[in-house]
Short mmCIF file of N, CA, C and O and ligand atoms in Angstrom, two decimals:
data_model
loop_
_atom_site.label_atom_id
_atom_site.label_comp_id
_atom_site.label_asym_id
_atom_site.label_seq_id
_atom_site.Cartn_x
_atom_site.Cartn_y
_atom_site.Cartn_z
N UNK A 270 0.85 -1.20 0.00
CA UNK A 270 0.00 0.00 0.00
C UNK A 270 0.88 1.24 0.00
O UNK A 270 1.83 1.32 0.77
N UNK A 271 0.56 2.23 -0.87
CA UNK A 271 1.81 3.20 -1.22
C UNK A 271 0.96 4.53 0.23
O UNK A 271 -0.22 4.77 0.47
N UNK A 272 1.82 4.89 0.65
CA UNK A 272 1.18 5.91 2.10
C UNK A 272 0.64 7.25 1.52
O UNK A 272 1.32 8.03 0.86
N UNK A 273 -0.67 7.41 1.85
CA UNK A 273 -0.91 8.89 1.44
C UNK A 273 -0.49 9.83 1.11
O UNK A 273 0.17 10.11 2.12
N UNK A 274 -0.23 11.10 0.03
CA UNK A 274 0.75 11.93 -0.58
C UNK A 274 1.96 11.18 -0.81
O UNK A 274 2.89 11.59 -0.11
N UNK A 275 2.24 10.26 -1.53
CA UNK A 275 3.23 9.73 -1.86
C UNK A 275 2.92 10.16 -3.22
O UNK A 275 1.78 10.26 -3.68
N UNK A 276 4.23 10.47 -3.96
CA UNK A 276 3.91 10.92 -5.68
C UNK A 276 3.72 9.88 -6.79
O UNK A 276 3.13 9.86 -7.87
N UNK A 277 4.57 8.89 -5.99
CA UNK A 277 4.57 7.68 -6.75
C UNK A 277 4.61 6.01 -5.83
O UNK A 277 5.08 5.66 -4.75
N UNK A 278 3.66 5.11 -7.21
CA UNK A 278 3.65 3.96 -6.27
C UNK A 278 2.73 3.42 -6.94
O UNK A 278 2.06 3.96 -7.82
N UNK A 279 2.64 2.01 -6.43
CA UNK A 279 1.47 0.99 -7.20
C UNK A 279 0.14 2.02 -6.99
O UNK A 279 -0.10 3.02 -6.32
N UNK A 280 -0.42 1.33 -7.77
CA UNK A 280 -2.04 1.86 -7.80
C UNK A 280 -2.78 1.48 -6.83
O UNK A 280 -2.34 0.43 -6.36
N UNK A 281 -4.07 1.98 -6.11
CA UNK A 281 -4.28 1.58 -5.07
C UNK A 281 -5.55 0.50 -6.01
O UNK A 281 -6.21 1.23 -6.76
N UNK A 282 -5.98 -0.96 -6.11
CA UNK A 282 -6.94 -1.63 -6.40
C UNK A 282 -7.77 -1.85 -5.67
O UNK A 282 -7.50 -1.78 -4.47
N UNK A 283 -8.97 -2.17 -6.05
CA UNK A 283 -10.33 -2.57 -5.73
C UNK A 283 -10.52 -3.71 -6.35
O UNK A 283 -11.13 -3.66 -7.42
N UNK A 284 -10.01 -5.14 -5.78
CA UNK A 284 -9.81 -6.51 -6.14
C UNK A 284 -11.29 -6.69 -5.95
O UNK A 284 -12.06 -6.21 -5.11
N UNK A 285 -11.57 -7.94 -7.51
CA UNK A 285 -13.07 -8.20 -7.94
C UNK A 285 -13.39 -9.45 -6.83
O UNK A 285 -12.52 -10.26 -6.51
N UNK A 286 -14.78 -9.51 -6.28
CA UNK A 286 -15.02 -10.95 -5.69
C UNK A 286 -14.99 -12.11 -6.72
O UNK A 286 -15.26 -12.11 -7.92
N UNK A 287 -14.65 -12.93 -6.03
CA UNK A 287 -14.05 -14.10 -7.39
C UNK A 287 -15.56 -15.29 -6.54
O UNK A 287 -15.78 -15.39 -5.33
N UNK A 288 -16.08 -15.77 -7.30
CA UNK A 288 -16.85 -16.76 -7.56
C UNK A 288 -16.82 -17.66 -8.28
O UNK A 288 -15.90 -17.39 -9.04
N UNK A 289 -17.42 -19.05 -8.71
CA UNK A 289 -17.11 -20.33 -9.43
C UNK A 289 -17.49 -19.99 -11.10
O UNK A 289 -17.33 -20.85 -11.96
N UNK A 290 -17.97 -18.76 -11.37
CA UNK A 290 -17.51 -18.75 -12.62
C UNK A 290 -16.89 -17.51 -13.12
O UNK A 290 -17.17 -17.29 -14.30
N UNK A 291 -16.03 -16.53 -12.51
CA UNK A 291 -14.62 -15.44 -12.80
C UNK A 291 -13.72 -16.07 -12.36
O UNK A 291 -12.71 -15.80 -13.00
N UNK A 292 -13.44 -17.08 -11.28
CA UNK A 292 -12.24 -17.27 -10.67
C UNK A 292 -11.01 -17.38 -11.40
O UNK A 292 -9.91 -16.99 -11.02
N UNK A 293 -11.36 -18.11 -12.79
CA UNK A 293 -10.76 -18.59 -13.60
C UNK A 293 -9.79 -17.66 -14.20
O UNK A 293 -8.57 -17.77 -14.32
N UNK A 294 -10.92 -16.37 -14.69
CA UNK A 294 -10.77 -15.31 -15.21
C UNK A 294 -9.32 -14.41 -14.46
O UNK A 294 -8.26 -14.13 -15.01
N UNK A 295 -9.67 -14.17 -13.35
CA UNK A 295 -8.48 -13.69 -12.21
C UNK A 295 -7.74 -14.20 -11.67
O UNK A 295 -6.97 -13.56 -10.94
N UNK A 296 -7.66 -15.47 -11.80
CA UNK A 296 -6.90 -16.08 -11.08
C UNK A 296 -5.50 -16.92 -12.83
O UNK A 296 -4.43 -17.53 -12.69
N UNK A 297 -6.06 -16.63 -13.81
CA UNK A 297 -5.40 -16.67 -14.88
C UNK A 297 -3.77 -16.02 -14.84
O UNK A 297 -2.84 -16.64 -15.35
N UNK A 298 -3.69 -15.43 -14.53
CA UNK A 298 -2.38 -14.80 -14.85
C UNK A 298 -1.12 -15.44 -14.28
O UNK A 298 0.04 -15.40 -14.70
N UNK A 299 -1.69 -16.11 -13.07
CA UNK A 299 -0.61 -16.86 -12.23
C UNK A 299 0.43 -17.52 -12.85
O UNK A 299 1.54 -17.78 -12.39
N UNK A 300 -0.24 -17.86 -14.39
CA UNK A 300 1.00 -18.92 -15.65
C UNK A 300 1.16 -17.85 -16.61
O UNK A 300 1.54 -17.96 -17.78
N UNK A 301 0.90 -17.01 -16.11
CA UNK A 301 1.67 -15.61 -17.30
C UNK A 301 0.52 -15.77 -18.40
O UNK A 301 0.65 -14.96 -19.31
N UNK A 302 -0.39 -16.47 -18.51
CA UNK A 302 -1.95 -16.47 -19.84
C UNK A 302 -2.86 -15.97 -19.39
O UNK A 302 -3.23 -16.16 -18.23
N UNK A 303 -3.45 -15.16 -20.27
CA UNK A 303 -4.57 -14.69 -20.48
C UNK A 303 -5.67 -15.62 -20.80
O UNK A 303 -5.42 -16.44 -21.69
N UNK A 304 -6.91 -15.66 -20.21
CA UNK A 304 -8.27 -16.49 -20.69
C UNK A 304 -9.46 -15.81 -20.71
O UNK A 304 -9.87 -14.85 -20.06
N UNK A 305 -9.97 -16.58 -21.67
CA UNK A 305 -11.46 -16.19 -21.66
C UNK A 305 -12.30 -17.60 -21.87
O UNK A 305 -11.97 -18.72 -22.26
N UNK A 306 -13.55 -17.02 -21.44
CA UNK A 306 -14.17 -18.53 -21.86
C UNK A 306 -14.67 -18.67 -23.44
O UNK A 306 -15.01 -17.79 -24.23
N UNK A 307 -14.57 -20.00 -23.58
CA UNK A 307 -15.08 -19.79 -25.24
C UNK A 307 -15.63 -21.10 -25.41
O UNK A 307 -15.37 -22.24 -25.03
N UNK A 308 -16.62 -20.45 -26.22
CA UNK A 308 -17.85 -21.67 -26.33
C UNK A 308 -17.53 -23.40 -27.18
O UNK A 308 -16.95 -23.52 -28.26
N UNK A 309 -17.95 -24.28 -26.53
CA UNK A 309 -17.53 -25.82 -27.08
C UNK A 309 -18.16 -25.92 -28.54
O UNK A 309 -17.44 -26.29 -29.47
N UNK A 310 -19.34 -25.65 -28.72
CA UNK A 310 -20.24 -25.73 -29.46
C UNK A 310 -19.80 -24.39 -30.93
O UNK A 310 -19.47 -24.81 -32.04
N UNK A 311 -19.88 -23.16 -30.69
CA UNK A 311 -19.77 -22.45 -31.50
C UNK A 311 -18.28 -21.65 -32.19
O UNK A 311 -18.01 -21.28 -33.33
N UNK A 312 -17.38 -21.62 -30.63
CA UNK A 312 -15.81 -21.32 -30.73
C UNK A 312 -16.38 -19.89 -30.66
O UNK A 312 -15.80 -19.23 -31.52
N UNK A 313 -17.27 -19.14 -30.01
CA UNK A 313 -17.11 -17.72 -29.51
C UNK A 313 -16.76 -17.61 -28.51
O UNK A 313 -17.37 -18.27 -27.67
N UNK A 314 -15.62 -16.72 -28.03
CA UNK A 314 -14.65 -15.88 -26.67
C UNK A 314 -16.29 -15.09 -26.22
O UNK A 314 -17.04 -14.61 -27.07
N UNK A 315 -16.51 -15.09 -25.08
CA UNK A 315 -17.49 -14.75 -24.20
C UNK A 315 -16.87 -14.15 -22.97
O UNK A 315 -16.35 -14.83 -22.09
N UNK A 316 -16.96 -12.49 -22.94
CA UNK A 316 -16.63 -12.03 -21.72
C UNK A 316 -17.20 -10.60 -21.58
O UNK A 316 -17.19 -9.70 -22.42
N UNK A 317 -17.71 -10.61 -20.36
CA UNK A 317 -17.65 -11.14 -18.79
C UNK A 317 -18.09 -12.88 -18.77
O UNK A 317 -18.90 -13.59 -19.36
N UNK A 318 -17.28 -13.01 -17.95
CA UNK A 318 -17.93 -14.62 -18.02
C UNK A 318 -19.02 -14.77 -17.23
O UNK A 318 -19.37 -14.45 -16.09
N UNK A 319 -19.62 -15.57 -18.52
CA UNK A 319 -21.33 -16.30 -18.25
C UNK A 319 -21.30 -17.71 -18.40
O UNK A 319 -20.40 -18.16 -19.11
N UNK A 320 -22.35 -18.73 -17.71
CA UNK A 320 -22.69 -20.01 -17.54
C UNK A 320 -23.10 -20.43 -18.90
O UNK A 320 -22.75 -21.59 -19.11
N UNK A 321 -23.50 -20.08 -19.52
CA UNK A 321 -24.16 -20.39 -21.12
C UNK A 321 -23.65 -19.68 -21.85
O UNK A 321 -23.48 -18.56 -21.37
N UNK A 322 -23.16 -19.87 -23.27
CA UNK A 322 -23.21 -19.42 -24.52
C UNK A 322 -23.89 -18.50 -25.33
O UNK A 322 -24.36 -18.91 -26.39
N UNK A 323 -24.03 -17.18 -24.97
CA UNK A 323 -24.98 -15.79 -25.51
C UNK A 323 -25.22 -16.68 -26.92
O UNK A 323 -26.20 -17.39 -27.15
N UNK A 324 -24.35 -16.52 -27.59
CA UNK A 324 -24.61 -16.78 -29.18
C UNK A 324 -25.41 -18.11 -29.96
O UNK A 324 -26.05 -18.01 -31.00
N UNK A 325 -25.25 -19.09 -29.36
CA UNK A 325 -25.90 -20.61 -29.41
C UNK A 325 -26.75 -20.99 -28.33
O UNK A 325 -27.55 -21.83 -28.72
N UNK A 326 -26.92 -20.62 -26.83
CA UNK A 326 -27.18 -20.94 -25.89
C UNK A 326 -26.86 -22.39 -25.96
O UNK A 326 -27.70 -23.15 -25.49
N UNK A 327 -25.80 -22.92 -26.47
CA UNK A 327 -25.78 -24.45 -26.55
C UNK A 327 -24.51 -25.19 -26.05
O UNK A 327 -24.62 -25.81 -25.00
N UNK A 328 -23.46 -25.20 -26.61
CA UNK A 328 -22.24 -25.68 -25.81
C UNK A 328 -22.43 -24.88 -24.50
O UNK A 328 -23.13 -23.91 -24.19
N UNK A 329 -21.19 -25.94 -23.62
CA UNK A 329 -20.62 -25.72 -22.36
C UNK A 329 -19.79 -24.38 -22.67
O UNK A 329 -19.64 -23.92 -23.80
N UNK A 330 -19.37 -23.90 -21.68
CA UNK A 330 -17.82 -22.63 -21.46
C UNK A 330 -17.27 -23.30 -20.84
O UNK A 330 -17.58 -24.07 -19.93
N UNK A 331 -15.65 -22.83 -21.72
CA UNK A 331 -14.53 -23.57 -20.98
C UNK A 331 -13.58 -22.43 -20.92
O UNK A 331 -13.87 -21.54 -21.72
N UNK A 332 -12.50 -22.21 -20.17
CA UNK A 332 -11.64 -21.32 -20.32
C UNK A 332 -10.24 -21.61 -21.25
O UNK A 332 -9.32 -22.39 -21.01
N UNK A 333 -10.39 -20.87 -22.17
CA UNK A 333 -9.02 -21.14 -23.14
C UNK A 333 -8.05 -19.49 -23.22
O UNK A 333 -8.43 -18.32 -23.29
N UNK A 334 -6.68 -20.13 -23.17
CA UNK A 334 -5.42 -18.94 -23.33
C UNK A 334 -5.92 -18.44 -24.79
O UNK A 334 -6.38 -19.09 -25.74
N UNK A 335 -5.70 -17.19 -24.64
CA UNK A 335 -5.36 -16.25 -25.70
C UNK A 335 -4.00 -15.79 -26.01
O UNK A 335 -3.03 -16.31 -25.44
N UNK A 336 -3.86 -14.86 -26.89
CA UNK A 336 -2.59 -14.64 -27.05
C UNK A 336 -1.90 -13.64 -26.57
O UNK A 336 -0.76 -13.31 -26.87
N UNK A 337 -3.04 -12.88 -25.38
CA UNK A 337 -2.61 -11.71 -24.51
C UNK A 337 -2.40 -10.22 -24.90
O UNK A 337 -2.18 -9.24 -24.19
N UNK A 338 -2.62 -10.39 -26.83
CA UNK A 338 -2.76 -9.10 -27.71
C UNK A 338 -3.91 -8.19 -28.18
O UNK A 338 -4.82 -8.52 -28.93
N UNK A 339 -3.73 -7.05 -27.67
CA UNK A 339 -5.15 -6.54 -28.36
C UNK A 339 -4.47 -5.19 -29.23
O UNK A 339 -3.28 -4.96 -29.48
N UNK A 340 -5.53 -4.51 -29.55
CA UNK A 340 -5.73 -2.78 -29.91
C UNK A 340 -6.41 -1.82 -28.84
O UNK A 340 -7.61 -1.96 -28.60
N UNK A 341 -5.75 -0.97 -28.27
CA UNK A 341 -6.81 0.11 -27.87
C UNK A 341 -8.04 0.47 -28.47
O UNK A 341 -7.81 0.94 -29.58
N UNK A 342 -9.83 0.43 -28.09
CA UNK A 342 -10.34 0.45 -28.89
C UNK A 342 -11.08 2.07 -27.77
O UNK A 342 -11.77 2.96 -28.27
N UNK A 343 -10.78 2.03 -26.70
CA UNK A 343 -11.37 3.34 -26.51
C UNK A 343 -10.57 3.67 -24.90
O UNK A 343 -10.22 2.75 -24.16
N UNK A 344 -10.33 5.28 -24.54
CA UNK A 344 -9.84 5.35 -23.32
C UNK A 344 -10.75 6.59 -22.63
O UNK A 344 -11.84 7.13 -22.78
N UNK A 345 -9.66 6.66 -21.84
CA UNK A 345 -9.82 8.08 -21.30
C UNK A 345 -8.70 7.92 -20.06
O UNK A 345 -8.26 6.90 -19.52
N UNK A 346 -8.35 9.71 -19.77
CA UNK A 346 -7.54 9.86 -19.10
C UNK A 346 -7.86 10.26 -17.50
O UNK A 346 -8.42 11.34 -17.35
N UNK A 347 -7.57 9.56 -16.42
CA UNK A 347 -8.30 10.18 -15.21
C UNK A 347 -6.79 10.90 -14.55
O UNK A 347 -5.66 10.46 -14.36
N UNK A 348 -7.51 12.27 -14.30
CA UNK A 348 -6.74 13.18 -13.78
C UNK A 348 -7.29 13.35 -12.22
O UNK A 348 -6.62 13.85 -11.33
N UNK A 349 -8.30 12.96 -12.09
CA UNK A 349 -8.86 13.33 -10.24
C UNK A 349 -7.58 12.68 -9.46
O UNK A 349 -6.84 11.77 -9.81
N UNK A 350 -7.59 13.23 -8.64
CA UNK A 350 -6.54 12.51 -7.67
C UNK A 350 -7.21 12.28 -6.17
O UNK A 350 -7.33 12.90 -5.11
N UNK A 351 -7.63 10.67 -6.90
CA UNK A 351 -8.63 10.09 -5.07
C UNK A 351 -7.58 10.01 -4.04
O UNK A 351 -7.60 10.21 -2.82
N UNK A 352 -6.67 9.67 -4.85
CA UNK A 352 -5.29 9.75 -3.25
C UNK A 352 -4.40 10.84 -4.02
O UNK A 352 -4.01 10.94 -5.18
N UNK A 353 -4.22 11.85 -2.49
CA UNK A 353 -3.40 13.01 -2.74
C UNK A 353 -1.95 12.26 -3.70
O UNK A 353 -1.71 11.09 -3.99
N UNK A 354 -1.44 13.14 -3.88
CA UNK A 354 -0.33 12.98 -4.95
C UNK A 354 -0.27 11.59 -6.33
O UNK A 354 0.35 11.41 -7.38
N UNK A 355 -0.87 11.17 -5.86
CA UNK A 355 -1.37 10.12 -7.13
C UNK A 355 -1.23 11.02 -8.88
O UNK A 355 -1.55 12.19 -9.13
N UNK A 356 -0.70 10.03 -9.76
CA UNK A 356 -0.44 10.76 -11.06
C UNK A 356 -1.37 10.11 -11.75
O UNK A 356 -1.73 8.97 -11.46
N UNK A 357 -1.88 10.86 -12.87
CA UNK A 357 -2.90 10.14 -13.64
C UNK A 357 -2.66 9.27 -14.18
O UNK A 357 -1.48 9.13 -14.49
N UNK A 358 -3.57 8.33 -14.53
CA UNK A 358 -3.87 6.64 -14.82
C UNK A 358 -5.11 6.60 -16.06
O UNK A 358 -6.27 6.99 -15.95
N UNK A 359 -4.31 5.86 -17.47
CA UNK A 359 -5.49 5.28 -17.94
C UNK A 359 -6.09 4.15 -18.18
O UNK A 359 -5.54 3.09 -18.49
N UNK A 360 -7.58 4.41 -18.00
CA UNK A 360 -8.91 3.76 -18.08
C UNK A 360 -9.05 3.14 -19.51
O UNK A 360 -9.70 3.92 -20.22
N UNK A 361 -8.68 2.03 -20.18
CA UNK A 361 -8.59 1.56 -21.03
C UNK A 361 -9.79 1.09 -21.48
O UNK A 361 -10.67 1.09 -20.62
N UNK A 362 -10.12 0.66 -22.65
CA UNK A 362 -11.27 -0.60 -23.37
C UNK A 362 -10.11 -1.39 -24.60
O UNK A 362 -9.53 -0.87 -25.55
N UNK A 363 -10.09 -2.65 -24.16
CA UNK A 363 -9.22 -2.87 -25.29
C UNK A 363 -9.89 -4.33 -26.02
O UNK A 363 -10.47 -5.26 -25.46
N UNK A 364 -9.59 -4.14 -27.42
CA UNK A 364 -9.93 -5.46 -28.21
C UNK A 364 -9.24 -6.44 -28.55
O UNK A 364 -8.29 -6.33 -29.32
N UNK A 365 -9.66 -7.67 -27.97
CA UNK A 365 -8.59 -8.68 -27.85
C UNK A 365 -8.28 -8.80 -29.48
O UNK A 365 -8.87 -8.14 -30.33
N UNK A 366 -6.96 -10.04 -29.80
CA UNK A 366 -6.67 -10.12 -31.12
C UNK A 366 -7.78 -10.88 -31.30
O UNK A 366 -8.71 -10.29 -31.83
N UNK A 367 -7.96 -12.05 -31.00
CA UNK A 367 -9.08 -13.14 -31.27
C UNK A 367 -10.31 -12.67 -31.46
O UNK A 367 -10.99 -13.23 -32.32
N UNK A 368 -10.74 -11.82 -30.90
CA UNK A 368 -12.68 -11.82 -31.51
C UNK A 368 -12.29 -10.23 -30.91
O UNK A 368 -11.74 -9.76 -29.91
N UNK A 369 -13.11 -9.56 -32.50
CA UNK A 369 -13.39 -8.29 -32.29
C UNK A 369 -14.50 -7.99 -31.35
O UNK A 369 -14.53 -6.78 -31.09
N UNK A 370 -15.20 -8.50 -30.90
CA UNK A 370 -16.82 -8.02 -29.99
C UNK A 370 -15.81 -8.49 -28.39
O UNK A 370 -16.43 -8.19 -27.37
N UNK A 371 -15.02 -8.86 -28.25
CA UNK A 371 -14.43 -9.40 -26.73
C UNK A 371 -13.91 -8.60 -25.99
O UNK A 371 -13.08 -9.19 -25.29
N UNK A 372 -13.95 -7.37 -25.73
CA UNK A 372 -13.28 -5.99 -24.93
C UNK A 372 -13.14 -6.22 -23.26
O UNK A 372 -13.98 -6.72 -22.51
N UNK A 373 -11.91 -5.74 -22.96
CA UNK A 373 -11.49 -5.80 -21.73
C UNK A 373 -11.23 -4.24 -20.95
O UNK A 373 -10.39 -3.39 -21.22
N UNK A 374 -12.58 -4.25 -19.59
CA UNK A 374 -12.17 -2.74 -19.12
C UNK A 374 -10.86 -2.68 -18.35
O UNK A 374 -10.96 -3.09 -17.19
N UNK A 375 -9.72 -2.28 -18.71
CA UNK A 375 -8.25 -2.42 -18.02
C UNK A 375 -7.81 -0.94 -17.51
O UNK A 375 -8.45 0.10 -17.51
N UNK A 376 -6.26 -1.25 -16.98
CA UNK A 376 -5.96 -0.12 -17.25
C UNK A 376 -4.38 0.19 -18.22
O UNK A 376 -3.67 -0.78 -18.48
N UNK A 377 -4.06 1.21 -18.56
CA UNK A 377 -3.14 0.69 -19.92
C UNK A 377 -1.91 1.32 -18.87
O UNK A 377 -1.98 2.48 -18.48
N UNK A 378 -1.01 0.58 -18.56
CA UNK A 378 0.38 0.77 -18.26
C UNK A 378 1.21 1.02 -18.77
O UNK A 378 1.11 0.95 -19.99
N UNK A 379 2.75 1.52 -18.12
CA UNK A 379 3.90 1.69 -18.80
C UNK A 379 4.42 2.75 -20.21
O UNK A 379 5.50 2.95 -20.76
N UNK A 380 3.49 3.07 -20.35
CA UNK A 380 3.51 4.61 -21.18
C UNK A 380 2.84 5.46 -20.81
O UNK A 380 1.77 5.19 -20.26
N UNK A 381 3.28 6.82 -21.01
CA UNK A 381 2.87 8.32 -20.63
C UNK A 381 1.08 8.18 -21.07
O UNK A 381 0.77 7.51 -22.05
N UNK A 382 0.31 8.71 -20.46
CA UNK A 382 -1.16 8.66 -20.31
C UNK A 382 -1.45 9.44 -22.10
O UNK A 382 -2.31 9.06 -22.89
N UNK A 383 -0.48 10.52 -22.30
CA UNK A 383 -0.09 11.62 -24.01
C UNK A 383 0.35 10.26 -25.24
O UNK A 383 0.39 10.24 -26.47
N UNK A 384 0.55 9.57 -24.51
CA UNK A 384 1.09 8.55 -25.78
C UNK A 384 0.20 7.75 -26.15
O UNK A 384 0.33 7.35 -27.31
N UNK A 385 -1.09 7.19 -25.29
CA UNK A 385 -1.55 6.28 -25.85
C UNK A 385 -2.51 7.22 -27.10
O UNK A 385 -2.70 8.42 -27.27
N UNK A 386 -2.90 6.11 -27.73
CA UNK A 386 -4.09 6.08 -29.11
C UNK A 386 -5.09 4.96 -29.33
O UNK A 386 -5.02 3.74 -29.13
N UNK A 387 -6.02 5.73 -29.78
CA UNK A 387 -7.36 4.44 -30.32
C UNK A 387 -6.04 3.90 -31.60
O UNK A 387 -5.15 4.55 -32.15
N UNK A 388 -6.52 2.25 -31.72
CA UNK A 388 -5.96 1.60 -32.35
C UNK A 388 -4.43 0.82 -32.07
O UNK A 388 -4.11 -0.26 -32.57
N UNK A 389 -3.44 1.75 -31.02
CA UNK A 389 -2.37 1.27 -30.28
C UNK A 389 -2.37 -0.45 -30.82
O UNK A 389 -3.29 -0.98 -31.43
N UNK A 390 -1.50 -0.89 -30.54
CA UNK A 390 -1.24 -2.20 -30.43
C UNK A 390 -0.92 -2.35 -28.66
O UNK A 390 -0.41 -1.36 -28.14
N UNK A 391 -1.20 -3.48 -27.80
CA UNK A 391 -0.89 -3.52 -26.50
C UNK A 391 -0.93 -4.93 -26.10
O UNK A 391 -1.86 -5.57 -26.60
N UNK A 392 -0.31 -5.43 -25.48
CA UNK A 392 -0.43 -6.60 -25.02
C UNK A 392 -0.41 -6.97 -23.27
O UNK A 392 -0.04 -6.15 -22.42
N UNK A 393 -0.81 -8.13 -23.01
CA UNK A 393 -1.30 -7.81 -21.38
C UNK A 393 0.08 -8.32 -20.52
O UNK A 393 1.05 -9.01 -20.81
N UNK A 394 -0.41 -7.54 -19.25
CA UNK A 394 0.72 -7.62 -18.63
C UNK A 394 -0.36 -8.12 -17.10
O UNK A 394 -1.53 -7.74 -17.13
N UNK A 395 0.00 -8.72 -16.18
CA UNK A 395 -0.41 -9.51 -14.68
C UNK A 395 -0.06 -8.30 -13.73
O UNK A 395 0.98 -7.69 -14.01
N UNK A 396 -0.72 -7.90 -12.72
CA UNK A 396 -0.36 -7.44 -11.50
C UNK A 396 -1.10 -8.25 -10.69
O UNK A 396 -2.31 -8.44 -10.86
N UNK A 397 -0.28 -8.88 -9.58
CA UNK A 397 -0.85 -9.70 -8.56
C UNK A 397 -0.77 -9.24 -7.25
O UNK A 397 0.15 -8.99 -6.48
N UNK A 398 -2.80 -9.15 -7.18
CA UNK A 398 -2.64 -8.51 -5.58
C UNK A 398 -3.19 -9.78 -4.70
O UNK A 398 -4.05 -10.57 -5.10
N UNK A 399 -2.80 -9.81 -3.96
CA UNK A 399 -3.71 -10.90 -2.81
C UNK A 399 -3.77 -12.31 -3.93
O UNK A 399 -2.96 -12.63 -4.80
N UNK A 400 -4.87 -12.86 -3.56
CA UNK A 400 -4.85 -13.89 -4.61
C UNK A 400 -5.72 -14.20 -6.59
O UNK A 400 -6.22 -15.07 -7.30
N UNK A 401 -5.19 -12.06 -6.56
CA UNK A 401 -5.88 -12.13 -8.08
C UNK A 401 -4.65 -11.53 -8.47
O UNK A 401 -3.88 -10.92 -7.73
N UNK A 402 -4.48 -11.79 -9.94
CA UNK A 402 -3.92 -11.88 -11.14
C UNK A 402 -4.55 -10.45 -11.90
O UNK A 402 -5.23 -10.80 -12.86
N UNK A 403 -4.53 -9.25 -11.77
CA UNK A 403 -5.19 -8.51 -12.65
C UNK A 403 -4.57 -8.15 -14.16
O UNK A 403 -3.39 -7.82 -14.34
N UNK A 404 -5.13 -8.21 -14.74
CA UNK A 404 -4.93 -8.30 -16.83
C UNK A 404 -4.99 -6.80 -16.88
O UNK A 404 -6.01 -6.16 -16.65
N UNK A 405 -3.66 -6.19 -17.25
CA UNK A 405 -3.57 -4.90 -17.34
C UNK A 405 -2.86 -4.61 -18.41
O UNK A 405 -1.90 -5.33 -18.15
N UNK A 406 -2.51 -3.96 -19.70
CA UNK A 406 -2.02 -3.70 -20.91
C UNK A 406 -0.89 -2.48 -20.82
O UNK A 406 -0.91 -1.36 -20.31
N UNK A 407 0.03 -3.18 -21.50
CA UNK A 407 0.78 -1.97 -21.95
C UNK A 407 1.17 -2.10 -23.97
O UNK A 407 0.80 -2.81 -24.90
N UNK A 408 2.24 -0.72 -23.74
CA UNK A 408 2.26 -1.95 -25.36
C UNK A 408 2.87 -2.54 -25.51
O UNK A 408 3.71 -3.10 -24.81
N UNK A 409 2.39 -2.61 -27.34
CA UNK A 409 3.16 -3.98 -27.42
C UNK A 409 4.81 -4.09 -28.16
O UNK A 409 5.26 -3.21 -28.90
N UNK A 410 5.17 -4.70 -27.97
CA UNK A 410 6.87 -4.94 -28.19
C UNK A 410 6.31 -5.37 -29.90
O UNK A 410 5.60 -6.23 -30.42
N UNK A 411 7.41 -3.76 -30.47
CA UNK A 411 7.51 -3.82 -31.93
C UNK A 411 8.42 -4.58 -31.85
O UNK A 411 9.29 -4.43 -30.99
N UNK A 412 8.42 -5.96 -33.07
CA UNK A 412 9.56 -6.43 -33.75
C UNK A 412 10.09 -5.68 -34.66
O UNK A 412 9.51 -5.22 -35.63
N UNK A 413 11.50 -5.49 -34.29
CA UNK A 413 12.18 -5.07 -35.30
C UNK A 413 12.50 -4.90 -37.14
O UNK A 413 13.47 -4.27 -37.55
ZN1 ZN B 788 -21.83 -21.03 -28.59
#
């Protein structure tokens, strides 16, 4: 926990309650993969995770790795400062590579809040608090 008016320091989180069907979801990162659930029956990525299949209502959900890559598909920049000296942080929406409709609310790390862009390339990165795994993006490592 970084101490009040401190300028810099982890972020302060608000860890999600984990139940028998997110656990999976948060508790993912522990092997460095990203998951989502994706349907037996149709092969659609489904998230927030649900018990049934939106698209078929027919296969099971299972949780399968992704490839941890998306695009920025929308942000914004928060400048309030809930804890004194805190520096602004952005509020990401990002689109996984695998299924364009699959968006993750994150937050985008490791670059200046002025640098990011809709469209960015970013890939996910783990912060582990307590016993969750949170899926947080920065970008992504251009190959040369
Ligand atoms: Zn389905």
């Amino acid at each position: 926990m970084t101490a009040p008016g401190a300028a810099r320091g982890p972020a302060v989180r608000v860890l999600p309650r984990l139940d028998g069907t997110n656990r999976f979801f948060w508790t993912s990162g522990e092997d460095g993969r990203l998951r989502f659930l994706r349907c037996t029956a149709c092969r659609h990525y489904v998230h927030p995770p649900v018990p049934r299949c939106p698209y078929c209502l027919d296969g099971s959900m299972v949780p399968e790795p992704v490839s941890g890559t998306g695009v920025v598909h929308s942000f914004t920049v928060n400048h309030q400062q809930w804890i004194p000296g805190s520096d602004p942080y952005v509020i990401g929406l990002v689109t996984i590579a695998e299924q364009e409709d699959v968006r993750l609310t994150t937050n985008l790390v490791d670059c200046a809040p002025d640098d990011v862009h809709i469209g960015m390339a970013v890939e996910v990165t783990f912060e582990q608090a307590e016993d969750v795994w949170l899926p947080l993006f920065k970008p992504a490592e251009q190959l040369p």
